[in-house]
GROMACS .gro file of N, CA and C in nm:
model
  264
    1UNK      N    1   0.085  -0.116  -0.001
    1UNK     CA    2   0.000  -0.001   0.000
    1UNK      C    3   0.089   0.122   0.000
    2UNK      N    4   0.053   0.223  -0.073
    2UNK     CA    5   0.134   0.345  -0.078
    2UNK      C    6   0.053   0.460  -0.025
    3UNK      N    7   0.117   0.547   0.049
    3UNK     CA    8   0.049   0.667   0.102
    3UNK      C    9   0.112   0.791   0.044
    4UNK      N   10   0.029   0.891   0.020
    4UNK     CA   11   0.080   1.017  -0.032
    4UNK      C   12   0.081   1.123   0.077
    5UNK      N   13   0.057   1.084   0.197
    5UNK     CA   14   0.062   1.175   0.311
    5UNK      C   15   0.076   1.094   0.437
    6UNK      N   16   0.068   1.157   0.550
    6UNK     CA   17   0.080   1.083   0.675
    6UNK      C   18  -0.027   0.977   0.688
    7UNK      N   19   0.011   0.861   0.738
    7UNK     CA   20  -0.088   0.756   0.765
    7UNK      C   21  -0.165   0.793   0.891
    8UNK      N   22  -0.096   0.835   0.991
    8UNK     CA   23  -0.157   0.881   1.114
    8UNK      C   24  -0.095   1.017   1.145
    9UNK      N   25  -0.165   1.127   1.112
    9UNK     CA   26  -0.106   1.260   1.131
    9UNK      C   27  -0.057   1.289   1.272
   10UNK      N   28  -0.107   1.216   1.370
   10UNK     CA   29  -0.061   1.237   1.507
   10UNK      C   30   0.078   1.176   1.530
   11UNK      N   31   0.117   1.076   1.444
   11UNK     CA   32   0.245   1.008   1.463
   11UNK      C   33   0.338   1.022   1.345
   12UNK      N   34   0.284   1.021   1.223
   12UNK     CA   35   0.365   1.018   1.102
   12UNK      C   36   0.375   1.156   1.039
   13UNK      N   37   0.485   1.183   0.970
   13UNK     CA   38   0.509   1.317   0.924
   13UNK      C   39   0.512   1.335   0.772
   14UNK      N   40   0.475   1.240   0.693
   14UNK     CA   41   0.483   1.267   0.551
   14UNK      C   42   0.458   1.147   0.466
   15UNK      N   43   0.487   1.163   0.336
   15UNK     CA   44   0.467   1.055   0.241
   15UNK      C   45   0.542   0.928   0.283
   16UNK      N   46   0.478   0.815   0.257
   16UNK     CA   47   0.539   0.691   0.302
   16UNK      C   48   0.484   0.573   0.226
   17UNK      N   49   0.554   0.462   0.239
   17UNK     CA   50   0.510   0.335   0.187
   17UNK      C   51   0.485   0.245   0.307
   18UNK      N   52   0.366   0.190   0.317
   18UNK     CA   53   0.335   0.096   0.426
   18UNK      C   54   0.358  -0.044   0.374
   19UNK      N   55   0.444  -0.119   0.441
   19UNK     CA   56   0.476  -0.255   0.403
   19UNK      C   57   0.405  -0.348   0.500
   20UNK      N   58   0.317  -0.432   0.448
   20UNK     CA   59   0.244  -0.525   0.532
   20UNK      C   60   0.295  -0.665   0.510
   21UNK      N   61   0.340  -0.732   0.616
   21UNK     CA   62   0.393  -0.869   0.611
   21UNK      C   63   0.276  -0.969   0.611
   22UNK      N   64   0.303  -1.092   0.567
   22UNK     CA   65   0.200  -1.196   0.566
   22UNK      C   66   0.132  -1.216   0.702
   23UNK      N   67   0.205  -1.190   0.810
   23UNK     CA   68   0.144  -1.208   0.943
   23UNK      C   69   0.059  -1.088   0.987
   24UNK      N   70   0.049  -0.986   0.899
   24UNK     CA   71  -0.033  -0.869   0.929
   24UNK      C   72   0.041  -0.753   0.993
   25UNK      N   73   0.166  -0.775   1.032
   25UNK     CA   74   0.243  -0.665   1.090
   25UNK      C   75   0.275  -0.563   0.982
   26UNK      N   76   0.291  -0.437   1.022
   26UNK     CA   77   0.319  -0.330   0.926
   26UNK      C   78   0.443  -0.254   0.966
   27UNK      N   79   0.507  -0.200   0.864
   27UNK     CA   80   0.626  -0.115   0.882
   27UNK      C   81   0.611   0.000   0.784
   28UNK      N   82   0.645   0.121   0.824
   28UNK     CA   83   0.634   0.239   0.740
   28UNK      C   84   0.771   0.282   0.693
   29UNK      N   85   0.785   0.296   0.560
   29UNK     CA   86   0.910   0.344   0.498
   29UNK      C   87   0.885   0.487   0.451
   30UNK      N   88   0.953   0.587   0.508
   30UNK     CA   89   0.934   0.724   0.464
   30UNK      C   90   0.978   0.741   0.318
   31UNK      N   91   0.906   0.823   0.244
   31UNK     CA   92   0.940   0.856   0.105
   31UNK      C   93   0.960   1.006   0.092
   32UNK      N   94   1.042   1.045  -0.001
   32UNK     CA   95   1.064   1.185  -0.029
   32UNK      C   96   0.959   1.233  -0.128
   33UNK      N   97   0.860   1.305  -0.082
   33UNK     CA   98   0.755   1.359  -0.167
   33UNK      C   99   0.644   1.260  -0.196
   34UNK      N  100   0.532   1.312  -0.246
   34UNK     CA  101   0.416   1.229  -0.278
   34UNK      C  102   0.445   1.128  -0.387
   35UNK      N  103   0.374   1.019  -0.386
   35UNK     CA  104   0.385   0.913  -0.487
   35UNK      C  105   0.245   0.869  -0.526
   36UNK      N  106   0.232   0.796  -0.634
   36UNK     CA  107   0.100   0.760  -0.687
   36UNK      C  108   0.069   0.611  -0.687
   37UNK      N  109   0.160   0.527  -0.732
   37UNK     CA  110   0.129   0.386  -0.750
   37UNK      C  111   0.249   0.303  -0.706
   38UNK      N  112   0.224   0.174  -0.680
   38UNK     CA  113   0.331   0.085  -0.635
   38UNK      C  114   0.315  -0.051  -0.699
   39UNK      N  115   0.428  -0.114  -0.730
   39UNK     CA  116   0.432  -0.253  -0.775
   39UNK      C  117   0.546  -0.321  -0.701
   40UNK      N  118   0.531  -0.450  -0.677
   40UNK     CA  119   0.632  -0.526  -0.603
   40UNK      C  120   0.690  -0.632  -0.693
   41UNK      N  121   0.820  -0.654  -0.682
   41UNK     CA  122   0.889  -0.756  -0.761
   41UNK      C  123   0.834  -0.894  -0.729
   42UNK      N  124   0.844  -0.990  -0.823
   42UNK     CA  125   0.793  -1.124  -0.798
   42UNK      C  126   0.850  -1.191  -0.674
   43UNK      N  127   0.975  -1.159  -0.640
   43UNK     CA  128   1.036  -1.220  -0.521
   43UNK      C  129   0.999  -1.149  -0.392
   44UNK      N  130   0.922  -1.037  -0.401
   44UNK     CA  131   0.877  -0.966  -0.284
   44UNK      C  132   0.983  -0.884  -0.214
   45UNK      N  133   1.097  -0.863  -0.278
   45UNK     CA  134   1.207  -0.792  -0.213
   45UNK      C  135   1.215  -0.644  -0.246
   46UNK      N  136   1.152  -0.603  -0.358
   46UNK     CA  137   1.166  -0.466  -0.405
   46UNK      C  138   1.032  -0.406  -0.442
   47UNK      N  139   1.008  -0.283  -0.403
   47UNK     CA  140   0.888  -0.211  -0.444
   47UNK      C  141   0.931  -0.095  -0.534
   48UNK      N  142   0.849  -0.067  -0.633
   48UNK     CA  143   0.872   0.043  -0.727
   48UNK      C  144   0.753   0.138  -0.711
   49UNK      N  145   0.780   0.262  -0.671
   49UNK     CA  146   0.675   0.356  -0.637
   49UNK      C  147   0.688   0.478  -0.728
   50UNK      N  148   0.581   0.507  -0.806
   50UNK     CA  149   0.588   0.616  -0.902
   50UNK      C  150   0.576   0.753  -0.838
   51UNK      N  151   0.649   0.848  -0.892
   51UNK     CA  152   0.650   0.984  -0.839
   51UNK      C  153   0.553   1.076  -0.911
   52UNK      N  154   0.478   1.028  -1.010
   52UNK     CA  155   0.390   1.113  -1.088
   52UNK      C  156   0.259   1.143  -1.020
   53UNK      N  157   0.264   1.190  -0.901
   53UNK     CA  158   0.147   1.225  -0.820
   53UNK      C  159   0.050   1.309  -0.904
   54UNK      N  160  -0.081   1.290  -0.890
   54UNK     CA  161  -0.179   1.358  -0.975
   54UNK      C  162  -0.201   1.504  -0.938
   55UNK      N  163  -0.148   1.551  -0.828
   55UNK     CA  164  -0.159   1.692  -0.789
   55UNK      C  165  -0.020   1.752  -0.780
   56UNK      N  166  -0.010   1.875  -0.738
   56UNK     CA  167   0.120   1.939  -0.722
   56UNK      C  168   0.208   1.858  -0.627
   57UNK      N  169   0.337   1.859  -0.653
   57UNK     CA  170   0.431   1.788  -0.568
   57UNK      C  171   0.491   1.667  -0.637
   58UNK      N  172   0.444   1.637  -0.760
   58UNK     CA  173   0.497   1.520  -0.831
   58UNK      C  174   0.642   1.539  -0.872
   59UNK      N  175   0.707   1.431  -0.911
   59UNK     CA  176   0.840   1.439  -0.969
   59UNK      C  177   0.848   1.333  -1.078
   60UNK      N  178   0.942   1.349  -1.168
   60UNK     CA  179   0.955   1.265  -1.287
   60UNK      C  180   1.041   1.143  -1.263
   61UNK      N  181   0.994   1.052  -1.179
   61UNK     CA  182   1.074   0.935  -1.151
   61UNK      C  183   1.002   0.829  -1.071
   62UNK      N  184   1.081   0.729  -1.031
   62UNK     CA  185   1.034   0.615  -0.954
   62UNK      C  186   1.127   0.598  -0.835
   63UNK      N  187   1.069   0.573  -0.719
   63UNK     CA  188   1.149   0.541  -0.601
   63UNK      C  189   1.153   0.388  -0.591
   64UNK      N  190   1.277   0.335  -0.581
   64UNK     CA  191   1.297   0.192  -0.566
   64UNK      C  192   1.323   0.168  -0.417
   65UNK      N  193   1.243   0.078  -0.358
   65UNK     CA  194   1.251   0.052  -0.214
   65UNK      C  195   1.295  -0.091  -0.191
   66UNK      N  196   1.405  -0.110  -0.119
   66UNK     CA  197   1.447  -0.242  -0.075
   66UNK      C  198   1.358  -0.277   0.045
   67UNK      N  199   1.271  -0.374   0.031
   67UNK     CA  200   1.173  -0.401   0.134
   67UNK      C  201   1.230  -0.469   0.258
   68UNK      N  202   1.349  -0.529   0.248
   68UNK     CA  203   1.413  -0.586   0.366
   68UNK      C  204   1.476  -0.478   0.453
   69UNK      N  205   1.547  -0.386   0.390
   69UNK     CA  206   1.622  -0.286   0.466
   69UNK      C  207   1.546  -0.152   0.480
   70UNK      N  208   1.454  -0.125   0.388
   70UNK     CA  209   1.386   0.004   0.387
   70UNK      C  210   1.465   0.112   0.313
   71UNK      N  211   1.581   0.075   0.258
   71UNK     CA  212   1.662   0.170   0.182
   71UNK      C  213   1.587   0.210   0.053
   72UNK      N  214   1.601   0.337   0.014
   72UNK     CA  215   1.537   0.386  -0.106
   72UNK      C  216   1.641   0.451  -0.200
   73UNK      N  217   1.608   0.449  -0.328
   73UNK     CA  218   1.684   0.528  -0.426
   73UNK      C  219   1.588   0.575  -0.531
   74UNK      N  220   1.615   0.695  -0.582
   74UNK     CA  221   1.526   0.757  -0.679
   74UNK      C  222   1.589   0.750  -0.818
   75UNK      N  223   1.505   0.711  -0.915
   75UNK     CA  224   1.548   0.701  -1.055
   75UNK      C  225   1.461   0.789  -1.141
   76UNK      N  226   1.520   0.861  -1.234
   76UNK     CA  227   1.443   0.939  -1.331
   76UNK      C  228   1.367   0.842  -1.420
   77UNK      N  229   1.242   0.878  -1.457
   77UNK     CA  230   1.159   0.788  -1.537
   77UNK      C  231   1.055   0.865  -1.617
   78UNK      N  232   1.098   0.931  -1.722
   78UNK     CA  233   1.004   0.998  -1.810
   78UNK      C  234   0.938   1.117  -1.747
   79UNK      N  235   0.817   1.144  -1.789
   79UNK     CA  236   0.744   1.261  -1.744
   79UNK      C  237   0.624   1.222  -1.660
   80UNK      N  238   0.629   1.254  -1.535
   80UNK     CA  239   0.518   1.236  -1.439
   80UNK      C  240   0.460   1.094  -1.441
   81UNK      N  241   0.542   0.992  -1.415
   81UNK     CA  242   0.490   0.854  -1.422
   81UNK      C  243   0.381   0.830  -1.315
   82UNK      N  244   0.271   0.773  -1.358
   82UNK     CA  245   0.160   0.746  -1.267
   82UNK      C  246   0.149   0.598  -1.233
   83UNK      N  247   0.153   0.512  -1.332
   83UNK     CA  248   0.135   0.368  -1.311
   83UNK      C  249   0.265   0.293  -1.326
   84UNK      N  250   0.269   0.173  -1.270
   84UNK     CA  251   0.389   0.090  -1.279
   84UNK      C  252   0.345  -0.057  -1.275
   85UNK      N  253   0.418  -0.139  -1.347
   85UNK     CA  254   0.395  -0.284  -1.347
   85UNK      C  255   0.529  -0.353  -1.354
   86UNK      N  256   0.541  -0.465  -1.287
   86UNK     CA  257   0.661  -0.547  -1.292
   86UNK      C  258   0.629  -0.670  -1.377
   87UNK      N  259   0.704  -0.687  -1.485
   87UNK     CA  260   0.682  -0.800  -1.575
   87UNK      C  261   0.786  -0.906  -1.549
   88UNK      N  262   0.747  -1.029  -1.563
   88UNK     CA  263   0.839  -1.141  -1.545
   88UNK      C  264   0.907  -1.175  -1.674
   0.00000   0.00000   0.00000
């Protein structure tokens, strides 16, 4: 699940990716700026989150999230990407 703002404004401070494990536990990975869509690699280790937010604040790229460590890196990806799919 991807969030474009705080999940709980009383505790969280901004855009984030919520990672839900099979046992139902959740972990929040902070993101830099709003995002629109998310896809997960077939092995479940990497999430790709588009930066083409539909309102102001978008950026022209994709954030790649290592789901084990929570590390992120931003990659340029065309103009205002909204959707993403991982193909095998």
